[in-house]
PDB file of C-alpha atoms and ligand atoms in Angstrom:
ATOM      1  CA  UNK A   1       5.409   5.589  21.336  1.00 53.00           C
ATOM      2  CA  UNK A   2       3.680   9.469  19.145  1.00 73.00           C
ATOM      3  CA  UNK A   3       0.605   9.717  18.209  1.00 93.00           C
ATOM      4  CA  UNK A   4      -1.500   8.484  15.657  1.00 97.00           C
ATOM      5  CA  UNK A   5      -2.358  10.186  12.676  1.00 98.00           C
ATOM      6  CA  UNK A   6      -6.256  10.970  12.681  1.00 98.00           C
ATOM      7  CA  UNK A   7      -9.042  11.044  10.267  1.00 98.00           C
ATOM      8  CA  UNK A   8      -9.078  15.023  11.106  1.00 98.00           C
ATOM      9  CA  UNK A   9      -5.907  15.454  10.748  1.00 98.00           C
ATOM     10  CA  UNK A  10      -5.834  14.330   7.662  1.00 98.00           C
ATOM     11  CA  UNK A  11      -8.467  16.416   6.030  1.00 98.00           C
ATOM     12  CA  UNK A  12      -7.056  19.891   7.848  1.00 98.00           C
ATOM     13  CA  UNK A  13      -3.901  18.976   5.957  1.00 98.00           C
ATOM     14  CA  UNK A  14      -6.013  20.349   2.673  1.00 98.00           C
ATOM     15  CA  UNK A  15      -3.981  23.935   1.564  1.00 97.00           C
ATOM     16  CA  UNK A  16      -1.632  22.786   4.573  1.00 98.00           C
ATOM     17  CA  UNK A  17       0.959  20.351   4.161  1.00 98.00           C
ATOM     18  CA  UNK A  18       1.407  17.593   1.872  1.00 98.00           C
ATOM     19  CA  UNK A  19       0.288  14.470   2.911  1.00 98.00           C
ATOM     20  CA  UNK A  20       2.730  10.819   2.262  1.00 98.00           C
ATOM     21  CA  UNK A  21       1.341   7.694   1.635  1.00 98.00           C
ATOM     22  CA  UNK A  22       3.211   4.698   1.194  1.00 98.00           C
ATOM     23  CA  UNK A  23       2.194   1.052   0.038  1.00 98.00           C
ATOM     24  CA  UNK A  24       3.377  -1.764   3.213  1.00 98.00           C
ATOM     25  CA  UNK A  25       2.405  -5.336   3.410  1.00 98.00           C
ATOM     26  CA  UNK A  26       4.466  -6.763   6.348  1.00 98.00           C
ATOM     27  CA  UNK A  27       5.710  -5.996   9.842  1.00 98.00           C
ATOM     28  CA  UNK A  28       8.920  -4.900   9.266  1.00 98.00           C
ATOM     29  CA  UNK A  29       8.356  -2.397   5.665  1.00 98.00           C
ATOM     30  CA  UNK A  30       5.268  -1.211   8.665  1.00 98.00           C
ATOM     31  CA  UNK A  31       8.034  -0.642  10.760  1.00 98.00           C
ATOM     32  CA  UNK A  32      10.553   1.294   9.317  1.00 98.00           C
ATOM     33  CA  UNK A  33       7.874   3.957   7.275  1.00 98.00           C
ATOM     34  CA  UNK A  34       6.484   4.461  10.766  1.00 97.00           C
ATOM     35  CA  UNK A  35       9.555   4.907  11.699  1.00 97.00           C
ATOM     36  CA  UNK A  36      10.058   7.369   8.576  1.00 98.00           C
ATOM     37  CA  UNK A  37       7.309   9.080   9.152  1.00 98.00           C
ATOM     38  CA  UNK A  38       5.119   8.543   6.902  1.00 98.00           C
ATOM     39  CA  UNK A  39       1.686  10.073   7.343  1.00 98.00           C
ATOM     40  CA  UNK A  40      -0.743   6.842   6.000  1.00 98.00           C
ATOM     41  CA  UNK A  41       0.527   3.094   4.408  1.00 98.00           C
ATOM     42  CA  UNK A  42      -1.769   1.516   2.449  1.00 98.00           C
ATOM     43  CA  UNK A  43      -2.068  -2.260   2.752  1.00 98.00           C
ATOM     44  CA  UNK A  44      -3.110  -2.267  -1.207  1.00 98.00           C
ATOM     45  CA  UNK A  45      -4.085  -4.909  -3.049  1.00 98.00           C
ATOM     46  CA  UNK A  46      -0.689  -4.401  -5.639  1.00 96.00           C
ATOM     47  CA  UNK A  47       0.678  -7.444  -3.278  1.00 97.00           C
ATOM     48  CA  UNK A  48      -1.461  -9.373  -5.530  1.00 96.00           C
ATOM     49  CA  UNK A  49       1.126  -8.606  -7.659  1.00 94.00           C
ATOM     50  CA  UNK A  50       4.458  -7.281  -6.837  1.00 94.00           C
ATOM     51  CA  UNK A  51       4.634  -9.416  -3.629  1.00 96.00           C
ATOM     52  CA  UNK A  52       2.618 -12.336  -4.657  1.00 96.00           C
ATOM     53  CA  UNK A  53       3.033 -12.821  -8.464  1.00 94.00           C
ATOM     54  CA  UNK A  54       0.618 -13.201 -10.116  1.00 94.00           C
ATOM     55  CA  UNK A  55      -0.295 -10.867 -13.415  1.00 91.00           C
ATOM     56  CA  UNK A  56      -3.092  -8.080 -12.063  1.00 92.00           C
ATOM     57  CA  UNK A  57      -4.611  -7.402  -8.392  1.00 94.00           C
ATOM     58  CA  UNK A  58      -7.149  -9.675  -8.706  1.00 96.00           C
ATOM     59  CA  UNK A  59      -6.540 -12.793  -7.436  1.00 93.00           C
ATOM     60  CA  UNK A  60      -6.207 -11.613  -3.951  1.00 97.00           C
ATOM     61  CA  UNK A  61      -9.683 -11.873  -1.984  1.00 97.00           C
ATOM     62  CA  UNK A  62      -9.933 -11.024   1.576  1.00 98.00           C
ATOM     63  CA  UNK A  63      -7.789 -13.314   3.249  1.00 98.00           C
ATOM     64  CA  UNK A  64      -4.421 -12.944   1.848  1.00 98.00           C
ATOM     65  CA  UNK A  65      -6.021  -8.765   2.219  1.00 98.00           C
ATOM     66  CA  UNK A  66      -6.505  -9.343   6.277  1.00 98.00           C
ATOM     67  CA  UNK A  67      -3.971 -11.152   6.167  1.00 98.00           C
ATOM     68  CA  UNK A  68      -1.089  -8.060   5.671  1.00 98.00           C
ATOM     69  CA  UNK A  69      -2.972  -5.847   6.794  1.00 98.00           C
ATOM     70  CA  UNK A  70      -2.678  -7.311   9.937  1.00 98.00           C
ATOM     71  CA  UNK A  71       0.595  -8.594   9.937  1.00 98.00           C
ATOM     72  CA  UNK A  72       1.326  -3.407   9.167  1.00 98.00           C
ATOM     73  CA  UNK A  73      -0.678  -2.489  11.393  1.00 98.00           C
ATOM     74  CA  UNK A  74       1.774  -4.218  14.285  1.00 98.00           C
ATOM     75  CA  UNK A  75       4.173  -2.790  12.528  1.00 98.00           C
ATOM     76  CA  UNK A  76       2.915   0.381  12.496  1.00 98.00           C
ATOM     77  CA  UNK A  77       2.117   2.860  15.642  1.00 97.00           C
ATOM     78  CA  UNK A  78       1.756   6.220  14.109  1.00 98.00           C
ATOM     79  CA  UNK A  79       0.799   6.095  10.545  1.00 98.00           C
ATOM     80  CA  UNK A  80      -2.983   5.707   9.797  1.00 98.00           C
ATOM     81  CA  UNK A  81      -3.463   1.505   8.198  1.00 98.00           C
ATOM     82  CA  UNK A  82      -5.448   2.045   5.356  1.00 98.00           C
ATOM     83  CA  UNK A  83      -7.124  -1.960   3.982  1.00 98.00           C
ATOM     84  CA  UNK A  84      -7.148  -2.066   0.521  1.00 98.00           C
ATOM     85  CA  UNK A  85     -10.405  -3.873  -0.572  1.00 98.00           C
ATOM     86  CA  UNK A  86     -10.166  -6.759  -2.511  1.00 98.00           C
ATOM     87  CA  UNK A  87     -12.300  -6.996  -5.840  1.00 97.00           C
ATOM     88  CA  UNK A  88     -15.122  -8.855  -5.106  1.00 97.00           C
ATOM     89  CA  UNK A  89     -15.709  -7.867  -1.810  1.00 98.00           C
ATOM     90  CA  UNK A  90     -17.772  -4.604  -1.920  1.00 98.00           C
ATOM     91  CA  UNK A  91     -19.096  -4.733  -5.623  1.00 96.00           C
ATOM     92  CA  UNK A  92     -21.716  -6.734  -5.160  1.00 96.00           C
ATOM     93  CA  UNK A  93     -24.301  -5.656  -2.556  1.00 97.00           C
ATOM     94  CA  UNK A  94     -23.872  -1.948   0.029  1.00 98.00           C
ATOM     95  CA  UNK A  95     -24.382  -4.972   3.186  1.00 98.00           C
ATOM     96  CA  UNK A  96     -21.176  -6.952   1.532  1.00 98.00           C
ATOM     97  CA  UNK A  97     -19.319  -3.974   0.853  1.00 98.00           C
ATOM     98  CA  UNK A  98     -20.468  -2.767   4.718  1.00 98.00           C
ATOM     99  CA  UNK A  99     -19.145  -6.484   6.815  1.00 98.00           C
ATOM    100  CA  UNK A 100     -15.849  -7.119   4.696  1.00 98.00           C
ATOM    101  CA  UNK A 101     -14.783  -3.738   5.853  1.00 98.00           C
ATOM    102  CA  UNK A 102     -15.747  -4.017   9.206  1.00 98.00           C
ATOM    103  CA  UNK A 103     -13.634  -7.308   9.286  1.00 98.00           C
ATOM    104  CA  UNK A 104     -10.905  -4.842   7.931  1.00 98.00           C
ATOM    105  CA  UNK A 105     -11.691  -2.661  11.833  1.00 98.00           C
ATOM    106  CA  UNK A 106     -11.915  -4.884  13.819  1.00 98.00           C
ATOM    107  CA  UNK A 107     -10.257  -8.284  12.450  1.00 98.00           C
ATOM    108  CA  UNK A 108      -7.058  -6.850  11.214  1.00 98.00           C
ATOM    109  CA  UNK A 109      -7.059  -2.617  12.885  1.00 98.00           C
ATOM    110  CA  UNK A 110      -6.708  -1.926  10.140  1.00 98.00           C
ATOM    111  CA  UNK A 111      -7.393   2.507  10.634  1.00 98.00           C
ATOM    112  CA  UNK A 112      -9.413   3.201   7.423  1.00 98.00           C
ATOM    113  CA  UNK A 113      -9.957   1.198   4.029  1.00 98.00           C
ATOM    114  CA  UNK A 114      -9.255   2.385  -0.045  1.00 98.00           C
ATOM    115  CA  UNK A 115     -11.957   1.673  -2.871  1.00 98.00           C
ATOM    116  CA  UNK A 116     -12.206   1.368  -6.026  1.00 97.00           C
ATOM    117  CA  UNK A 117     -14.677   4.148  -8.602  1.00 97.00           C
ATOM    118  CA  UNK A 118     -16.710   6.444  -8.174  1.00 97.00           C
ATOM    119  CA  UNK A 119     -20.692   7.522  -7.990  1.00 97.00           C
ATOM    120  CA  UNK A 120     -20.640   3.646  -8.725  1.00 96.00           C
ATOM    121  CA  UNK A 121     -19.910   2.886  -5.017  1.00 98.00           C
ATOM    122  CA  UNK A 122     -21.504   5.785  -3.547  1.00 98.00           C
ATOM    123  CA  UNK A 123     -23.473   3.775  -1.418  1.00 98.00           C
ATOM    124  CA  UNK A 124     -20.972   1.597  -0.094  1.00 98.00           C
ATOM    125  CA  UNK A 125     -19.048   4.687   0.323  1.00 98.00           C
ATOM    126  CA  UNK A 126     -22.073   5.865   3.121  1.00 98.00           C
ATOM    127  CA  UNK A 127     -22.935   2.970   4.888  1.00 98.00           C
ATOM    128  CA  UNK A 128     -19.158   2.738   5.161  1.00 98.00           C
ATOM    129  CA  UNK A 129     -18.684   6.498   7.371  1.00 98.00           C
ATOM    130  CA  UNK A 130     -22.439   5.880   8.659  1.00 98.00           C
ATOM    131  CA  UNK A 131     -20.767   3.029   9.864  1.00 98.00           C
ATOM    132  CA  UNK A 132     -17.920   4.860  11.462  1.00 98.00           C
ATOM    133  CA  UNK A 133     -15.693   3.171   8.770  1.00 98.00           C
ATOM    134  CA  UNK A 134     -13.013   6.003   7.445  1.00 98.00           C
ATOM    135  CA  UNK A 135     -13.359   5.451   3.253  1.00 98.00           C
ATOM    136  CA  UNK A 136      -9.921   6.285   1.353  1.00 98.00           C
ATOM    137  CA  UNK A 137     -11.615   6.922  -2.272  1.00 98.00           C
ATOM    138  CA  UNK A 138      -9.722   5.827  -5.612  1.00 98.00           C
ATOM    139  CA  UNK A 139     -10.562   6.952  -9.233  1.00 97.00           C
ATOM    140  CA  UNK A 140      -8.484   7.332 -12.726  1.00 96.00           C
ATOM    141  CA  UNK A 141      -6.586   4.748 -13.402  1.00 95.00           C
ATOM    142  CA  UNK A 142      -8.491   2.146 -11.183  1.00 93.00           C
ATOM    143  CA  UNK A 143      -6.645  -1.432 -11.525  1.00 92.00           C
ATOM    144  CA  UNK A 144      -9.307  -3.873 -10.391  1.00 94.00           C
ATOM    145  CA  UNK A 145     -11.173  -2.164 -13.585  1.00 92.00           C
ATOM    146  CA  UNK A 146      -8.524  -3.019 -15.716  1.00 90.00           C
ATOM    147  CA  UNK A 147     -10.484  -5.397 -18.477  1.00 90.00           C
ATOM    148  CA  UNK A 148     -12.954  -2.911 -18.525  1.00 90.00           C
ATOM    149  CA  UNK A 149     -10.662   0.390 -19.095  1.00 91.00           C
ATOM    150  CA  UNK A 150      -8.565  -1.317 -21.811  1.00 86.00           C
ATOM    151  CA  UNK A 151      -5.932  -1.888 -19.631  1.00 86.00           C
ATOM    152  CA  UNK A 152      -3.309   0.015 -17.201  1.00 87.00           C
ATOM    153  CA  UNK A 153      -4.017   2.418 -19.567  1.00 89.00           C
ATOM    154  CA  UNK A 154      -4.385   6.694 -18.467  1.00 90.00           C
ATOM    155  CA  UNK A 155      -7.844   8.627 -17.642  1.00 89.00           C
ATOM    156  CA  UNK A 156      -9.105  11.475 -17.669  1.00 89.00           C
ATOM    157  CA  UNK A 157      -7.840  12.293 -21.222  1.00 91.00           C
ATOM    158  CA  UNK A 158     -10.646  13.900 -23.111  1.00 93.00           C
ATOM    159  CA  UNK A 159     -13.210  16.780 -22.025  1.00 95.00           C
ATOM    160  CA  UNK A 160     -15.750  14.047 -21.033  1.00 95.00           C
ATOM    161  CA  UNK A 161     -13.446  11.815 -19.449  1.00 93.00           C
ATOM    162  CA  UNK A 162     -12.356  15.210 -17.157  1.00 94.00           C
ATOM    163  CA  UNK A 163     -16.012  16.138 -15.649  1.00 96.00           C
ATOM    164  CA  UNK A 164     -16.923  12.965 -14.791  1.00 96.00           C
ATOM    165  CA  UNK A 165     -13.747  11.960 -12.926  1.00 97.00           C
ATOM    166  CA  UNK A 166     -14.533  15.613 -11.131  1.00 97.00           C
ATOM    167  CA  UNK A 167     -18.009  14.500 -10.771  1.00 98.00           C
ATOM    168  CA  UNK A 168     -17.040  10.444  -9.245  1.00 98.00           C
ATOM    169  CA  UNK A 169     -14.682  12.711  -7.080  1.00 98.00           C
ATOM    170  CA  UNK A 170     -17.495  15.399  -5.470  1.00 98.00           C
ATOM    171  CA  UNK A 171     -19.598  12.699  -4.838  1.00 98.00           C
ATOM    172  CA  UNK A 172     -17.230  10.282  -3.135  1.00 98.00           C
ATOM    173  CA  UNK A 173     -16.614  13.310  -0.999  1.00 98.00           C
ATOM    174  CA  UNK A 174     -20.475  14.379  -0.992  1.00 98.00           C
ATOM    175  CA  UNK A 175     -20.589  10.399   0.997  1.00 98.00           C
ATOM    176  CA  UNK A 176     -17.747  11.179   3.477  1.00 98.00           C
ATOM    177  CA  UNK A 177     -14.228   9.923   1.805  1.00 98.00           C
ATOM    178  CA  UNK A 178     -11.855  11.490   4.098  1.00 98.00           C
ATOM    179  CA  UNK A 179      -9.325  11.832   1.614  1.00 98.00           C
ATOM    180  CA  UNK A 180      -9.347  10.280  -2.470  1.00 98.00           C
ATOM    181  CA  UNK A 181      -6.454   8.782  -4.565  1.00 98.00           C
ATOM    182  CA  UNK A 182      -5.763  10.040  -8.243  1.00 98.00           C
ATOM    183  CA  UNK A 183      -4.199   7.045 -10.355  1.00 97.00           C
ATOM    184  CA  UNK A 184      -3.013   7.769 -13.048  1.00 96.00           C
ATOM    185  CA  UNK A 185      -5.018  11.151 -15.078  1.00 96.00           C
ATOM    186  CA  UNK A 186      -2.995  14.130 -15.936  1.00 96.00           C
ATOM    187  CA  UNK A 187      -2.069  16.651 -14.167  1.00 97.00           C
ATOM    188  CA  UNK A 188      -4.139  19.204 -15.217  1.00 96.00           C
ATOM    189  CA  UNK A 189      -6.944  17.582 -14.514  1.00 96.00           C
ATOM    190  CA  UNK A 190      -5.435  16.585 -11.420  1.00 97.00           C
ATOM    191  CA  UNK A 191      -5.084  19.521 -10.680  1.00 97.00           C
ATOM    192  CA  UNK A 192      -8.796  20.239 -11.427  1.00 97.00           C
ATOM    193  CA  UNK A 193     -10.138  17.340  -8.820  1.00 97.00           C
ATOM    194  CA  UNK A 194      -8.038  17.955  -5.931  1.00 98.00           C
ATOM    195  CA  UNK A 195      -9.819  22.543  -5.896  1.00 98.00           C
ATOM    196  CA  UNK A 196     -12.707  20.920  -6.654  1.00 98.00           C
ATOM    197  CA  UNK A 197     -13.323  18.832  -3.598  1.00 98.00           C
ATOM    198  CA  UNK A 198     -12.628  19.802   0.143  1.00 98.00           C
ATOM    199  CA  UNK A 199     -11.100  16.112   1.372  1.00 98.00           C
ATOM    200  CA  UNK A 200      -7.310  15.807   0.499  1.00 98.00           C
ATOM    201  CA  UNK A 201      -7.083  14.114  -3.262  1.00 98.00           C
ATOM    202  CA  UNK A 202      -3.685  11.858  -2.831  1.00 98.00           C
ATOM    203  CA  UNK A 203      -2.046  12.025  -6.218  1.00 98.00           C
ATOM    204  CA  UNK A 204       0.231   9.139  -8.323  1.00 98.00           C
ATOM    205  CA  UNK A 205       0.630   9.574 -11.334  1.00 97.00           C
ATOM    206  CA  UNK A 206      -1.427  13.025 -11.349  1.00 98.00           C
ATOM    207  CA  UNK A 207       1.351  15.586 -10.694  1.00 97.00           C
ATOM    208  CA  UNK A 208       1.989  17.613  -8.190  1.00 98.00           C
ATOM    209  CA  UNK A 209      -1.122  19.288  -7.337  1.00 98.00           C
ATOM    210  CA  UNK A 210      -2.261  16.954  -5.998  1.00 98.00           C
ATOM    211  CA  UNK A 211      -2.772  17.479  -2.279  1.00 98.00           C
ATOM    212  CA  UNK A 212      -0.458  14.637  -1.828  1.00 98.00           C
ATOM    213  CA  UNK A 213       1.060  11.407  -2.878  1.00 98.00           C
ATOM    214  CA  UNK A 214       1.218   7.499  -2.718  1.00 98.00           C
ATOM    215  CA  UNK A 215       3.714   5.025  -4.076  1.00 98.00           C
ATOM    216  CA  UNK A 216       4.186   1.860  -4.135  1.00 97.00           C
ATOM    217  CA  UNK A 217       7.104   1.062  -1.343  1.00 97.00           C
ATOM    218  CA  UNK A 218       8.601  -1.502  -3.952  1.00 97.00           C
ATOM    219  CA  UNK A 219       9.199   1.324  -6.347  1.00 96.00           C
ATOM    220  CA  UNK A 220       9.742   3.730  -3.938  1.00 97.00           C
ATOM    221  CA  UNK A 221      12.669   1.369  -3.260  1.00 97.00           C
ATOM    222  CA  UNK A 222      13.982  -0.311  -6.093  1.00 95.00           C
ATOM    223  CA  UNK A 223      12.329  -3.986  -5.082  1.00 93.00           C
ATOM    224  CA  UNK A 224      10.590  -4.478  -8.788  1.00 83.00           C
ATOM    225  CA  UNK A 225      11.305  -4.097 -12.278  1.00 78.00           C
ATOM    226  CA  UNK A 226       8.965  -6.318 -13.581  1.00 78.00           C
ATOM    227  CA  UNK A 227       6.654  -2.782 -14.436  1.00 76.00           C
ATOM    228  CA  UNK A 228       7.946   0.134 -13.377  1.00 81.00           C
ATOM    229  CA  UNK A 229       5.295   2.669 -14.540  1.00 86.00           C
ATOM    230  CA  UNK A 230       6.576   6.834 -15.364  1.00 89.00           C
ATOM    231  CA  UNK A 231       5.269   8.299 -12.803  1.00 93.00           C
ATOM    232  CA  UNK A 232       7.529   6.108  -9.933  1.00 94.00           C
ATOM    233  CA  UNK A 233      10.743   7.522  -8.622  1.00 95.00           C
ATOM    234  CA  UNK A 234      13.126   5.444  -7.084  1.00 95.00           C
ATOM    235  CA  UNK A 235      14.539   6.325  -4.513  1.00 97.00           C
ATOM    236  CA  UNK A 236      17.398   3.562  -3.414  1.00 96.00           C
ATOM    237  CA  UNK A 237      17.540   0.746  -5.744  1.00 95.00           C
ATOM    238  CA  UNK A 238      17.511  -2.471  -2.861  1.00 97.00           C
ATOM    239  CA  UNK A 239      17.239  -4.526  -5.282  1.00 95.00           C
ATOM    240  CA  UNK A 240      21.315  -4.370  -6.697  1.00 95.00           C
ATOM    241  CA  UNK A 241      22.535  -3.806  -2.949  1.00 96.00           C
ATOM    242  CA  UNK A 242      19.994  -7.668  -1.868  1.00 97.00           C
ATOM    243  CA  UNK A 243      21.932  -9.186  -5.522  1.00 97.00           C
ATOM    244  CA  UNK A 244      25.220  -8.664  -3.474  1.00 98.00           C
ATOM    245  CA  UNK A 245      23.834  -9.077  -0.589  1.00 98.00           C
ATOM    246  CA  UNK A 246      22.798 -13.032  -1.474  1.00 98.00           C
ATOM    247  CA  UNK A 247      26.065 -13.561  -4.050  1.00 98.00           C
ATOM    248  CA  UNK A 248      28.284 -13.199  -1.875  1.00 98.00           C
ATOM    249  CA  UNK A 249      27.021 -14.528   1.470  1.00 98.00           C
ATOM    250  CA  UNK A 250      26.909 -18.060  -0.767  1.00 98.00           C
ATOM    251  CA  UNK A 251      30.113 -17.215  -2.440  1.00 98.00           C
ATOM    252  CA  UNK A 252      30.877 -17.479   1.526  1.00 98.00           C
ATOM    253  CA  UNK A 253      29.318 -20.457   2.264  1.00 98.00           C
ATOM    254  CA  UNK A 254      30.629 -22.455  -1.200  1.00 98.00           C
ATOM    255  CA  UNK A 255      34.214 -21.244  -0.213  1.00 98.00           C
ATOM    256  CA  UNK A 256      34.053 -22.775   3.110  1.00 98.00           C
ATOM    257  CA  UNK A 257      34.397 -18.916   5.015  1.00 98.00           C
ATOM    258  CA  UNK A 258      30.415 -18.965   6.533  1.00 98.00           C
ATOM    259  CA  UNK A 259      29.729 -19.250   9.522  1.00 97.00           C
ATOM    260  CA  UNK A 260      33.256 -18.374  10.933  1.00 96.00           C
ATOM    261  CA  UNK A 261      34.496 -19.083  14.720  1.00 94.00           C
ATOM    262  CA  UNK A 262      32.130 -15.729  16.287  1.00 96.00           C
ATOM    263  CA  UNK A 263      29.372 -17.722  14.472  1.00 96.00           C
ATOM    264  CA  UNK A 264      29.902 -21.177  16.364  1.00 96.00           C
ATOM    265  CA  UNK A 265      28.560 -21.696  20.036  1.00 95.00           C
ATOM    266  CA  UNK A 266      31.531 -23.408  22.148  1.00 92.00           C
ATOM    267  CA  UNK A 267      31.722 -26.881  24.246  1.00 93.00           C
ATOM    268  CA  UNK A 268      32.616 -25.993  28.103  1.00 92.00           C
ATOM    269  CA  UNK A 269      36.137 -27.032  28.930  1.00 92.00           C
ATOM    270  CA  UNK A 270      34.405 -29.475  30.969  1.00 93.00           C
ATOM    271  CA  UNK A 271      31.853 -30.852  28.906  1.00 92.00           C
ATOM    272  CA  UNK A 272      34.573 -30.516  25.623  1.00 90.00           C
ATOM    273  CA  UNK A 273      36.760 -33.278  28.013  1.00 92.00           C
ATOM    274  CA  UNK A 274      34.226 -35.952  28.306  1.00 92.00           C
ATOM    275  CA  UNK A 275      34.071 -36.618  25.106  1.00 91.00           C
ATOM    276  CA  UNK A 276      37.443 -36.357  25.030  1.00 88.00           C
ATOM    277  CA  UNK A 277      37.376 -33.488  22.926  1.00 73.00           C
ATOM    278  CA  UNK A 278      40.378 -30.717  24.689  1.00 63.00           C
TER     279      UNK A 278
HETATM  280  O1  LIG B   1      -3.848  -1.804  -4.154  1.00 80.12           O
HETATM  281  C1  LIG B   1      -2.263  -0.472  -4.017  1.00 80.12           C
HETATM  282  O2  LIG B   1      -0.639  -0.876  -4.240  1.00 80.12           O
HETATM  283  C2  LIG B   1      -2.911   1.143  -4.562  1.00 80.12           C
HETATM  284  C3  LIG B   1      -2.211   2.101  -5.146  1.00 80.12           C
HETATM  285  C4  LIG B   1      -1.483   2.125  -6.327  1.00 80.12           C
HETATM  286  C5  LIG B   1      -2.817   3.667  -4.745  1.00 80.12           C
HETATM  287  O3  LIG B   1      -3.969   0.754  -4.974  1.00 80.12           O
END
């Protein structure tokens, strides 16, 4: 078993090597991603959309997130496992945020948590960091606030909005975040944010200037095409392979080709004789 990726290792990567992060929602995916040497596995609340079929990320709660995070934790022995705090698990109060973050660490064996928002969630981040819980920030397009942002839109497109993003990133870094996800912002702004903070920035739709990248695993593997943002690169097309395999299975069942003799269990000759079947 290789050594777990730690917070100091992530912090030390800035300026030295690029970091990789991908979402994972179950045990087999965690095993495979861990084998691939990915640094961080995010049990994202994108679970709601890509696994559970919801329209947005608002419908998952602590129960689902803890359940899936624990499965990923069981599968990952090297990658850092990050539990994504679901909508309304940290917004209402610092106390509730701290209790829920603690549940990710204690009950789901996460190594860190992620929460969306800039300066406005600094009190929550500080309380978690003081309690010894590593926190990954997330600014730019924050899907839990899509209603307020007017949809899933690129953020930071005006000079004013870009300044707010830089201030938010600095506030999160000052509060103790060990890394910050930058989602759907212009590449030049992501570079400015990256230069402005001492912790690694992890981009998704934020260009190559970030300190690392994160993608949704279903997008990377080509498993989900209901909505594919332009920043996604598909490294495989598993949806086609899966449909091919399942079609072949159905055909063989219908034709009586599967199961073959090699897939069955034989009765011993002696027992067969007793039944009059030799
Ligand atoms: O939930 C998620 O998958 C995320 C990533 C897109 C960063 O928050």
